[in-house]
CSV table of C-alpha atoms in Angstrom, one decimal:
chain,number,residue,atom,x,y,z
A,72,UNK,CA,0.0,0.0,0.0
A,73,UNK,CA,1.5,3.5,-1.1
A,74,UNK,CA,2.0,5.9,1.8
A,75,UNK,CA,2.1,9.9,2.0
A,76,UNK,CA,5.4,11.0,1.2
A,77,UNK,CA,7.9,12.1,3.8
A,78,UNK,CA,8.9,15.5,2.5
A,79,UNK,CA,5.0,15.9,2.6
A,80,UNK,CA,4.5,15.0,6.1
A,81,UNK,CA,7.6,17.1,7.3
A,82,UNK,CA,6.1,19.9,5.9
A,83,UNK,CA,2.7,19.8,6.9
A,84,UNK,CA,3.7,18.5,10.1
A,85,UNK,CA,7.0,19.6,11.1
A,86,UNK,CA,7.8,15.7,11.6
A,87,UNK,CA,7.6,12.3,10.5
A,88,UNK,CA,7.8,9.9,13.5
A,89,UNK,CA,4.6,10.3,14.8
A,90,UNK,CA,2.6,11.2,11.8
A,91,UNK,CA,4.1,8.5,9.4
A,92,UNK,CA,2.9,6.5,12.0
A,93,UNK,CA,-0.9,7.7,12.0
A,94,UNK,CA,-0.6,7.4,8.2
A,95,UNK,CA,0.9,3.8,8.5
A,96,UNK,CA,-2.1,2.7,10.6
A,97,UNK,CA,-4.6,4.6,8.5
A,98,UNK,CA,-3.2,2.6,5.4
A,99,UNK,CA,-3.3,-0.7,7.1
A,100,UNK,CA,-6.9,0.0,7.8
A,101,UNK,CA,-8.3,1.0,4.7
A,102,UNK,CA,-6.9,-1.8,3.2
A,103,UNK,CA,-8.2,-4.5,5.4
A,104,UNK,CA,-11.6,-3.4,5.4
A,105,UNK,CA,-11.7,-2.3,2.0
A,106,UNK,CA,-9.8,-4.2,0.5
A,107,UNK,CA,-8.0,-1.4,-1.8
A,108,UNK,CA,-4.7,-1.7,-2.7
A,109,UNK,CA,-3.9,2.3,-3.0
A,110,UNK,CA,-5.2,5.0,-1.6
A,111,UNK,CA,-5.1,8.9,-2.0
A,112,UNK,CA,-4.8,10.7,1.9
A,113,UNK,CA,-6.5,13.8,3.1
A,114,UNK,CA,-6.3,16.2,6.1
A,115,UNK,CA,-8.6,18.6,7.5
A,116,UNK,CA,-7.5,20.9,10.9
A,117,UNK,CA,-9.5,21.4,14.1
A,118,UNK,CA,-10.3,25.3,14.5
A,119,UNK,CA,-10.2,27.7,17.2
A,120,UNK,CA,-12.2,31.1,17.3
A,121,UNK,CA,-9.5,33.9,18.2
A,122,UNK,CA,-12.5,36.8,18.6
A,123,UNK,CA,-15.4,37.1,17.1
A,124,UNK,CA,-17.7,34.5,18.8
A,125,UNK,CA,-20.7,34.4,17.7
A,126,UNK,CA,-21.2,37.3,13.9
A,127,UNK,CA,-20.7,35.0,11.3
A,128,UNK,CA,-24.8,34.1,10.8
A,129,UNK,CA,-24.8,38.0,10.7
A,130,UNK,CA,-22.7,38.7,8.4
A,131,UNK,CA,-20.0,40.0,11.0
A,132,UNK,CA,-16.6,39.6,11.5
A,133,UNK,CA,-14.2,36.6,12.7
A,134,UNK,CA,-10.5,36.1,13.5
A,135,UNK,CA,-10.2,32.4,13.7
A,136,UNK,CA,-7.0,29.9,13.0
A,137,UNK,CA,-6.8,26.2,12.5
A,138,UNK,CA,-4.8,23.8,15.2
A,139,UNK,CA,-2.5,21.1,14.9
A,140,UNK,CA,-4.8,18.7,15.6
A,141,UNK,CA,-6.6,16.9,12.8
A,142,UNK,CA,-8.5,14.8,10.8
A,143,UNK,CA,-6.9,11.8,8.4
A,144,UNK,CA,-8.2,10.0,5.9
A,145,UNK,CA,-7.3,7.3,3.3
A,146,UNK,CA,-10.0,7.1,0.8
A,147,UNK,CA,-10.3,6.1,-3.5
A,148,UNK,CA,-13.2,5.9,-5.3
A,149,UNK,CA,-15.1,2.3,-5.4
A,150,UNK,CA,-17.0,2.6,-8.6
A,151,UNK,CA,-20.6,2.6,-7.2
A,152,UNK,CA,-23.2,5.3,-6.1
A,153,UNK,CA,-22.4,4.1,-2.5
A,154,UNK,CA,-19.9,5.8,0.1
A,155,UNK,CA,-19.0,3.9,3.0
A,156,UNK,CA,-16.9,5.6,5.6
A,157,UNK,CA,-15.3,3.8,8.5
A,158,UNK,CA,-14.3,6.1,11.6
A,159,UNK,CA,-11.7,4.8,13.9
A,160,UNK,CA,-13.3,4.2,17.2
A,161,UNK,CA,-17.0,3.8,16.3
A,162,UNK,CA,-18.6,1.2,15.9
A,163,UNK,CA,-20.9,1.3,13.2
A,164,UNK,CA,-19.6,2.1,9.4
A,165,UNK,CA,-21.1,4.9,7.9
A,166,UNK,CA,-22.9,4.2,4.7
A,167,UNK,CA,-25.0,6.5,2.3
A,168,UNK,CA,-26.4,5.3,-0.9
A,169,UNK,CA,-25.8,8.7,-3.2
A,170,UNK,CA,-30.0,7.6,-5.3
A,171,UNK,CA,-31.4,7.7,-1.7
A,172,UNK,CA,-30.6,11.3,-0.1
A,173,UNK,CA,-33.0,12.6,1.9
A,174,UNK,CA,-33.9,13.6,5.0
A,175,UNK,CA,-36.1,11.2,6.0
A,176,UNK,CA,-34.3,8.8,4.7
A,177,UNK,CA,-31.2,10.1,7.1
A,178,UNK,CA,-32.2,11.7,10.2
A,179,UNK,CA,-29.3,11.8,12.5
A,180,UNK,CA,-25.9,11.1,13.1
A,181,UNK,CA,-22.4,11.3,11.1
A,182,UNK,CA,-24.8,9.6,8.0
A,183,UNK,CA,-27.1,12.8,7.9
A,184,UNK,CA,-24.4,14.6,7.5
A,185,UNK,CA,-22.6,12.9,4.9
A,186,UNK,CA,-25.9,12.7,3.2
A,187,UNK,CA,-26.5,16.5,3.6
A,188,UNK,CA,-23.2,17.5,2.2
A,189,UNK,CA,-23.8,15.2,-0.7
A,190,UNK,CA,-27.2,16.9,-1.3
A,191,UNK,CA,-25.4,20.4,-0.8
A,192,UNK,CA,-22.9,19.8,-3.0
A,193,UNK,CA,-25.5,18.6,-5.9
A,194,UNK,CA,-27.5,21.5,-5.2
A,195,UNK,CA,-24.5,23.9,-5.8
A,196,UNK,CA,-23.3,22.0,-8.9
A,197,UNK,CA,-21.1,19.6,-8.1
A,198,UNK,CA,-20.0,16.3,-8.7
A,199,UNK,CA,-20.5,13.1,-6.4
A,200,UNK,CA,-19.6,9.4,-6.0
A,201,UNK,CA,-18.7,6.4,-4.7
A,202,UNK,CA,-16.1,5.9,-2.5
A,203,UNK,CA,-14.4,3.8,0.8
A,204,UNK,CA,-13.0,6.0,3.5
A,205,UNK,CA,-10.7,5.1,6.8
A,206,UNK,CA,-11.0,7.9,8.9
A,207,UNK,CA,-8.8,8.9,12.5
A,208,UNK,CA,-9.0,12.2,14.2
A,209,UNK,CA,-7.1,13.4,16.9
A,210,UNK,CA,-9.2,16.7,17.4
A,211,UNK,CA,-11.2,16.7,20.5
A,212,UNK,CA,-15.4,16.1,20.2
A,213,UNK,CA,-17.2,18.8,22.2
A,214,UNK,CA,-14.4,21.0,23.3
A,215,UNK,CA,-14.8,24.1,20.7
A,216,UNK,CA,-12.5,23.1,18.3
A,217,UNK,CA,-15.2,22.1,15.7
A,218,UNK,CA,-14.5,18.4,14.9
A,219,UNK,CA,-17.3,18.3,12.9
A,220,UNK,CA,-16.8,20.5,10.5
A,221,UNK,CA,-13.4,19.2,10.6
A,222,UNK,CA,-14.8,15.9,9.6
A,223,UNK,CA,-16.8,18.2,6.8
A,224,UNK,CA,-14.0,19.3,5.4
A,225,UNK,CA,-12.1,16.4,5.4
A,226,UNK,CA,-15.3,14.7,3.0
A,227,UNK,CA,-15.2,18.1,0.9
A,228,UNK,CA,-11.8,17.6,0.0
A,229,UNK,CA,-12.2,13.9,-1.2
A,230,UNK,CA,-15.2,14.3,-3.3
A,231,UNK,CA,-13.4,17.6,-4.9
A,232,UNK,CA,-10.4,15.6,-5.9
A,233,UNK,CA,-12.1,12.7,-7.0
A,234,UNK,CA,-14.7,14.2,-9.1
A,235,UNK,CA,-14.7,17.9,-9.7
A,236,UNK,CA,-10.9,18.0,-10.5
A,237,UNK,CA,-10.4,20.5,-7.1
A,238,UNK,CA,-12.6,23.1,-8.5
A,239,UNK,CA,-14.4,23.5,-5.6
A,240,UNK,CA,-13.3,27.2,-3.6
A,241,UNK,CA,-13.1,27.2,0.2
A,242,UNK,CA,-16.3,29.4,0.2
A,243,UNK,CA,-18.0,26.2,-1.7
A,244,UNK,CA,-16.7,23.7,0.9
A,245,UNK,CA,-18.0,26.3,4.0
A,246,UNK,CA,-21.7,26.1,2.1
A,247,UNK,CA,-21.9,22.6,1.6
A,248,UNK,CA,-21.0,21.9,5.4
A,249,UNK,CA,-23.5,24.4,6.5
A,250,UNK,CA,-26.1,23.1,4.1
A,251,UNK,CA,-25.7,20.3,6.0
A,252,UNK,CA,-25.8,21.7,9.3
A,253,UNK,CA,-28.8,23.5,8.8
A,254,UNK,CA,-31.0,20.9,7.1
A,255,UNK,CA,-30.4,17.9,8.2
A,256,UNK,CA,-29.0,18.5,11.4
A,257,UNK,CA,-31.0,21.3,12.5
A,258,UNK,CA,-28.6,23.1,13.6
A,259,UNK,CA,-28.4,27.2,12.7
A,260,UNK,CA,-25.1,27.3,12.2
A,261,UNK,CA,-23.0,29.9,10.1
A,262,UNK,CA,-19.5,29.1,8.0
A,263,UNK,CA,-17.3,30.6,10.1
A,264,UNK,CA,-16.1,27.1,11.5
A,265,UNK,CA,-15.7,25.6,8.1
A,266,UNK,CA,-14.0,28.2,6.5
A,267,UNK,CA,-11.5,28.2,9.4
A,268,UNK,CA,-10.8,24.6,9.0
A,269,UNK,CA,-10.8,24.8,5.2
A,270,UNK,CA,-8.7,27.7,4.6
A,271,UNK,CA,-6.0,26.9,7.6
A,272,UNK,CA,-3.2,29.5,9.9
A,273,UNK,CA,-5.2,32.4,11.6
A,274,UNK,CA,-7.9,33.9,9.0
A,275,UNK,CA,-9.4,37.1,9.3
A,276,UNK,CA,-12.9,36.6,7.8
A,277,UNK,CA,-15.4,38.8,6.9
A,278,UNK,CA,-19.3,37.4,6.3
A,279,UNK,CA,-21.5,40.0,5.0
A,280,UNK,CA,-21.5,38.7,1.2
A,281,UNK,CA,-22.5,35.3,1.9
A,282,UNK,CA,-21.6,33.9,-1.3
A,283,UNK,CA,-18.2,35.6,-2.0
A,284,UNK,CA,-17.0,35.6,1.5
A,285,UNK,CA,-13.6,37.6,2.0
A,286,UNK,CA,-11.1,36.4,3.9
A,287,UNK,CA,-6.9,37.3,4.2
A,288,UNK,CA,-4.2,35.5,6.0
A,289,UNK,CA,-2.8,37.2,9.2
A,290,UNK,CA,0.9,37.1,10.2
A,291,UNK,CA,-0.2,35.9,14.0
A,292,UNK,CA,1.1,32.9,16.2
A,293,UNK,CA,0.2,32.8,20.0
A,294,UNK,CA,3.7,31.3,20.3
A,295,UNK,CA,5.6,34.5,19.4
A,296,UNK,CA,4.6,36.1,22.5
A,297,UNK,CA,5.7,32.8,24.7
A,298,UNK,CA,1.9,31.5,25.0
A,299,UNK,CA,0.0,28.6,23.9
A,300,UNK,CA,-3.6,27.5,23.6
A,301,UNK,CA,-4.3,24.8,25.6
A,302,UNK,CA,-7.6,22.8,25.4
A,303,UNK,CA,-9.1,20.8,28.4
A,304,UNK,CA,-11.0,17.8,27.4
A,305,UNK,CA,-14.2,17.9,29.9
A,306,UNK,CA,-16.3,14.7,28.2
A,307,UNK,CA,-19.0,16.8,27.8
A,308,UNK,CA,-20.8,17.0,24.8
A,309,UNK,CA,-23.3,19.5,23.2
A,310,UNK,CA,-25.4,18.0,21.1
A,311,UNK,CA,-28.2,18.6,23.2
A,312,UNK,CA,-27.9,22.4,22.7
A,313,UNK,CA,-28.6,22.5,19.3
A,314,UNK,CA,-31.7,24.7,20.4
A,315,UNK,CA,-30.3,27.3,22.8
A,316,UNK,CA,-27.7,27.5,19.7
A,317,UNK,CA,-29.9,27.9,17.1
A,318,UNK,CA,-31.7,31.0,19.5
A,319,UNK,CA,-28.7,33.2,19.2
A,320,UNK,CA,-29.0,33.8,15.5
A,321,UNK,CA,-32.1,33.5,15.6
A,322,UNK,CA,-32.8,36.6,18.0
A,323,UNK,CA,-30.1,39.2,16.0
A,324,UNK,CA,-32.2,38.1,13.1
A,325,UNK,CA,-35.1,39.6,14.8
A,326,UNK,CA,-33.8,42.5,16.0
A,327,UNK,CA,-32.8,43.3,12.5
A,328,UNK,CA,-36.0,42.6,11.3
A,329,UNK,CA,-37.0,45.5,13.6
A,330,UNK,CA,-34.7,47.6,12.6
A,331,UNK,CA,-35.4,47.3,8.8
A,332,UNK,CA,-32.6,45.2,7.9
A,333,UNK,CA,-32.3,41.0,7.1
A,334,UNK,CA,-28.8,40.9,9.2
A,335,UNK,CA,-27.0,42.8,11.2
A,336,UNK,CA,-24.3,44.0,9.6
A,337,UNK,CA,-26.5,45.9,7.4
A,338,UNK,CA,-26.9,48.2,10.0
A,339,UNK,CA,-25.1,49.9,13.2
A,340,UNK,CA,-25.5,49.9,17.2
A,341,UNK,CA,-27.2,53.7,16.7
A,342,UNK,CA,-29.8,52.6,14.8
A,343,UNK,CA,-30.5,49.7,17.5
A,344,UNK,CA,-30.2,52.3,20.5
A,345,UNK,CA,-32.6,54.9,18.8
A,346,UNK,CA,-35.1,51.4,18.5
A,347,UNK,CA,-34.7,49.5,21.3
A,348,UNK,CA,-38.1,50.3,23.0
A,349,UNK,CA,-39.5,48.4,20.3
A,350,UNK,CA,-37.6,45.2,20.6
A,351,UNK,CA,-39.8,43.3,23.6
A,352,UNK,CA,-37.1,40.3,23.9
A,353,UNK,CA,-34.6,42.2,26.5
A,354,UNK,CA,-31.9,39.2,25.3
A,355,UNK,CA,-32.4,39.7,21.8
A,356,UNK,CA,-31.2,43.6,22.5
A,357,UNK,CA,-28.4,42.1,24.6
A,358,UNK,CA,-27.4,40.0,21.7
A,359,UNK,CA,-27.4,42.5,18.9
A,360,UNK,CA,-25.2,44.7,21.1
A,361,UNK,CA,-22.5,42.0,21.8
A,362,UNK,CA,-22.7,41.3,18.2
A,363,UNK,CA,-21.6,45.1,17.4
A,364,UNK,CA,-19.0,44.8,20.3
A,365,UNK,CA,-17.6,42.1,19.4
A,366,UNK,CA,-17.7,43.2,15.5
A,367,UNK,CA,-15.6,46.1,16.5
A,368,UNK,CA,-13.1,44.0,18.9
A,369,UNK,CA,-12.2,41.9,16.0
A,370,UNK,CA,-11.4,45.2,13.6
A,371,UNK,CA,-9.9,46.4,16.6
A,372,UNK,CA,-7.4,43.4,17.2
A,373,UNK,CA,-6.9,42.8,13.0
A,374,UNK,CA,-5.1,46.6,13.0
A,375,UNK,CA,-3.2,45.2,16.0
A,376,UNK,CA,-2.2,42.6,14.3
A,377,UNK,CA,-0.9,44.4,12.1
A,378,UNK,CA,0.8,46.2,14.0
A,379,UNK,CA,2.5,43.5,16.1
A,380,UNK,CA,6.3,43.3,17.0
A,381,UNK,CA,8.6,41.6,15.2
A,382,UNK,CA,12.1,40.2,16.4
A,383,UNK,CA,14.9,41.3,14.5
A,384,UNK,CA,18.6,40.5,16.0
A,385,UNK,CA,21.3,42.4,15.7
A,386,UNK,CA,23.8,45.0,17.9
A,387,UNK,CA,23.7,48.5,18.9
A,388,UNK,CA,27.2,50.5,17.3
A,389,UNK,CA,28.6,53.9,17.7
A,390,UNK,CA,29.6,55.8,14.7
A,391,UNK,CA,32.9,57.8,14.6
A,392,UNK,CA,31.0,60.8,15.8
A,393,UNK,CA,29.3,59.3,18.5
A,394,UNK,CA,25.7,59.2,17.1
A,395,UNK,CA,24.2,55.5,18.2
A,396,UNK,CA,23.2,52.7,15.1
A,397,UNK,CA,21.9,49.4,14.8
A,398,UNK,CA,23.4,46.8,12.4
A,399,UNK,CA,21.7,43.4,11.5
A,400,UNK,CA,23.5,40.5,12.2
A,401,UNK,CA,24.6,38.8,9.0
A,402,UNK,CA,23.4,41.7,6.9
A,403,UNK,CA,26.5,42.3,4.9
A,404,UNK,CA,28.0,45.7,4.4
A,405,UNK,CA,24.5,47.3,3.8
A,406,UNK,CA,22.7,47.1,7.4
A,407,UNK,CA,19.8,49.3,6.8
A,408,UNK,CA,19.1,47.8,3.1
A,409,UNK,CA,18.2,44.4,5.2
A,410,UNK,CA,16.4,45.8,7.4
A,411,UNK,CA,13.9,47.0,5.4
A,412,UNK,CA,14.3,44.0,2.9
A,413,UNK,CA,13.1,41.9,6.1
A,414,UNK,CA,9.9,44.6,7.1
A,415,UNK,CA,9.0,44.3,3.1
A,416,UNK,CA,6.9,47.8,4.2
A,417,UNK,CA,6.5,51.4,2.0
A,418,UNK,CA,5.3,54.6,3.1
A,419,UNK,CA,4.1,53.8,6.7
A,420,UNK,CA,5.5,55.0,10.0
A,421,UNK,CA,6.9,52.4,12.4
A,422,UNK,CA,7.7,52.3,16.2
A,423,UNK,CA,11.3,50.3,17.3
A,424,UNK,CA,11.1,49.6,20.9
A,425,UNK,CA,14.4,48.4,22.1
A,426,UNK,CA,13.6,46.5,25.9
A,427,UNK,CA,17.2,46.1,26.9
A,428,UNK,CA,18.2,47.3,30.6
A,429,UNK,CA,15.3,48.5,32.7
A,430,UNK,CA,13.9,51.3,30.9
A,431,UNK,CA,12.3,51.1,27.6
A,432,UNK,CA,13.6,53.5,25.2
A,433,UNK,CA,12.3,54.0,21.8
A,434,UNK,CA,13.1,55.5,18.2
A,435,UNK,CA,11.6,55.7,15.2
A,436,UNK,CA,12.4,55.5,11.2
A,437,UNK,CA,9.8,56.2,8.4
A,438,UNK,CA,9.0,55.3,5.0
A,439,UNK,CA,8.0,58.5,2.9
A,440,UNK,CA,8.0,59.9,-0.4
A,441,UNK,CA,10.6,62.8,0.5
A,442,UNK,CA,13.6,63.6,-1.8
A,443,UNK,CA,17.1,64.4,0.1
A,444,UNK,CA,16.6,68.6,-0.8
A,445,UNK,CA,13.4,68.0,1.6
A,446,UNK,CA,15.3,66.2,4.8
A,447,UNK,CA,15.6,69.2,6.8
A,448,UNK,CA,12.0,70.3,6.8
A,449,UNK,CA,10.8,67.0,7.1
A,450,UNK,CA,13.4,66.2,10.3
A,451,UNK,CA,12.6,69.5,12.2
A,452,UNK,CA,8.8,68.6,11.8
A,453,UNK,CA,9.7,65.0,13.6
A,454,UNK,CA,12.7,66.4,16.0
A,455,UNK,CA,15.0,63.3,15.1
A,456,UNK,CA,18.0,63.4,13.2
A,457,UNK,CA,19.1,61.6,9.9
A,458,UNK,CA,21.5,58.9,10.7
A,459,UNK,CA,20.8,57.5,7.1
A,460,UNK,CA,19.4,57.8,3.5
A,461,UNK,CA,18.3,54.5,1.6
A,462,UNK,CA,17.5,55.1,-2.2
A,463,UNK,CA,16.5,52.7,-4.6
A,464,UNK,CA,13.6,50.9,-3.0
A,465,UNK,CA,10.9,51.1,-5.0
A,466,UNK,CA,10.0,54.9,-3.4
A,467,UNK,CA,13.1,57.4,-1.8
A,468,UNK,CA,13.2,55.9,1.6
A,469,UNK,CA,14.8,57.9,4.9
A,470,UNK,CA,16.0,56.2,8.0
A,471,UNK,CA,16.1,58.3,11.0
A,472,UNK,CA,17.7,57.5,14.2
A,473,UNK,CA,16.4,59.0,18.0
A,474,UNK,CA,19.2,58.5,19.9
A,475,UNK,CA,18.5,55.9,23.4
A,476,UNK,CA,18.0,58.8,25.9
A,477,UNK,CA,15.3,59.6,28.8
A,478,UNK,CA,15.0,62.9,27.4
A,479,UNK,CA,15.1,65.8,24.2
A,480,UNK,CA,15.5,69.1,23.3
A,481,UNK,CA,12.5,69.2,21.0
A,482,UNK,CA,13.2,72.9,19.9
A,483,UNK,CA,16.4,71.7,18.2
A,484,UNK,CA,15.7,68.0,17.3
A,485,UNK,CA,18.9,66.7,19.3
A,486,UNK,CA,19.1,64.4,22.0
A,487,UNK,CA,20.3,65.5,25.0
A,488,UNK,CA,23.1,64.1,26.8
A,489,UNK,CA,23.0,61.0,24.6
A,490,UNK,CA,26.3,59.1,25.4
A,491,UNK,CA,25.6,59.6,29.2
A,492,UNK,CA,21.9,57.8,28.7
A,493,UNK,CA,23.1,54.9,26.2
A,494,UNK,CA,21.8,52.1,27.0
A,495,UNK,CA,23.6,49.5,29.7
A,496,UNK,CA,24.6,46.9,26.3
A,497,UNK,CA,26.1,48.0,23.4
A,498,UNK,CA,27.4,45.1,22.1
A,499,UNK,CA,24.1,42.4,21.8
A,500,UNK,CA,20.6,44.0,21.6
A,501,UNK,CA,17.1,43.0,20.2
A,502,UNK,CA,15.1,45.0,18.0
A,503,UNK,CA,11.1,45.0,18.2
A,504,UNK,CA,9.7,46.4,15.1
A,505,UNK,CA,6.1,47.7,15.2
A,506,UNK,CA,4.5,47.4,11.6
């Protein structure tokens, strides 16, 4: 039986040992029940939401990021209108007969929802089949790491390479897991955990065009910052809150009927302040106002982001004259060229904080369109000096230097008493880059 290949695993996994081994078993599987003797293997993330609990079915905003837990499987196609899937550590196989979807015909369990995505995929114009699955998954049930649509994703993926040549978007895989959700589980859920587990690495989505959903990949990892997200297992499940769930969206739908609108997002938290006498469902108004908040705390923490600090090695110098520097380690002879190779910015201001010693002491460079006749205008009007120039970078570029001192002469745009207030190391400092 043919296995993934190693260079693959590495890279999705960052080893071999212990995923080869998952694969290894996987293959072993599918081929004793199934009787194949090759298989094509898939993988589909667990998901966790960052901020932005609860906007998606209101066409709000989400920052959410896959995990490195997954879902496996080893599947080919068998030639038939049948699909029978085999989930390690369940009992029963999972079988849907592709001339028999329906709802009454599947009302609950892992086969509704293989029959729903099946009858959401036809119903957006794609193809199905047959085909025998081993499936493993190491992403927790019931702990809010959406191991169903984890699951969901995993199926979209097979039935798009086996018969719609992977033409199928990420936004197409998000609809035919909700399709399934919401009809054949009864569940009112929106994309947002789909389209986390499809796309993969922290997402910033936004919902409020349904059916061309935008989305763009942030430059995030908890780990950066020393922290990690750890999830307790409790045993508990929630299947028997599909209800209460299903309420949430529900009530922000019908506060925004009130307020003239189908969803949320069409309108503002003015408009649901000037009418909330008219809302008679006090939790519904509670609702609509966490979905603004919440709305906002995710545009708030996306421009964060954005802004977050970046390590960049290297040590503090002194030039001949005594004004302070910072060269890149291993930059070559051209120190500030790297740097901004390395920040791959134009035009936008930035904030260097340098946390050596006990005090924090900061100084700035920024990008702008200024020629070299208009440095002295443009240094007086920031009070730094000009410790260099960089040309040749797509726009004239200017690197200025605030000495490491507690205190300025703003009126002249010197530091004062800069070699005094150096800071304690010279020779081996960090730099944290805002951008």
């Amino acid at each position: 039986m043919n296995l993934p290949e190693t260079a693959k695993l590495q890279e999705i996994y960052g080893e071999t040992e212990i995923s080869g081994a998952r694969f290894k078993n996987l293959a072993d599987n599918f081929s004793k029940i199934y009787g194949q003797d090759k298989a094509e293997y898939f993988t589909a993330p667990g998901r966790t939401e960052i901020i932005g609990n609860h906007t998606d079915h209101n066409g709000g905003k989400v920052i959410a990021g896959s995990i490195n837990l997954d879902t496996i499987g080893a599947a080919y196609p068998n030639g038939t209108q049948v699909i029978r899937i085999t989930s390690e550590g369940y009992r029963d196989e999972i079988v849907v007969d592709l001339t028999k979807l329906s709802k009454s015909n599947y009302k609950k369990g892992t086969a509704a929802l293989v029959a729903g995505m099946m009858e959401g995929a036809q119903k957006n114009g794609f193809e199905t089949g047959g085909f025998d699955a081993y499936v493993s998954t190491n992403v927790i049930a019931a702990a809010g790491v959406s191991s169903s649509a984890s699951f969901e994703m995993l199926i979209c993926t097979i039935i798009d390479y086996f018969f719609n040549e992977s033409k199928m978007s990420f936004n197409d895989y998000a609809k035919v897991g909700q399709y399934a959700e919401n009809v054949y589980w009864d569940k009112a859920s929106g994309m947002m955990d789909q389209m986390a587990c499809a796309v993969g690495g922290p997402v910033l989505f936004d919902f409020a065009d349904r059916d061309n959903l935008k989305y763009s990949k942030l430059d995030f990892s908890f780990g950066k910052f020393g922290y990690r997200l750890v999830i307790v297992n409790t045993g508990k499940g929630h299947a028997d809150l599909s209800q209460e769930y299903s309420e949430i969206p529900g009530e922000m739908k019908a506060v925004a009927k009130v307020l003239g609108v189908e969803l949320l997002h069409e309108t503002n938290v003015d408009a649901l302040l000037e009418h909330c006498n008219e809302i008679e469902d006090d939790r519904a108004v509670l609702r609509a106002l966490h979905f603004f908040g919440e709305t906002s705390r995710v545009e708030d923490a996306a421009d964060a982001i954005h802004h977050i600090l970046v390590f960049v090695p290297g040590s503090f110098r002194e030039d001949a004259d005594g004004d302070a520097g910072f060269d890149l380690f291993n930059s070559g002879k051209d120190g500030f060229q790297s740097l901004f190779d390395i920040l791959t910015i134009q035009k936008q201001a930035m904030q260097i904080v340098h946390p050596v010693g006990k005090k924090r002491i900061s100084f700035h460079f920024f990008l702008c369109n200024i020629t070299g006749t208009d440095r002295a205008a443009t240094v007086g009007k920031y009070n730094v000096k000009v410790a260099s120039v960089i040309t040749n970078i797509k726009d004239w570029c200017v690197f200025w230097d605030i000495f490491f001192t507690d205190y300025r002469d703003l009126g002249s745009g010197f530091p004062q008493n800069k070699f005094k207030n150096c800071l304690d190391n010279t020779k081996r400092a960090d730099l944290f880059c805002s951008r």
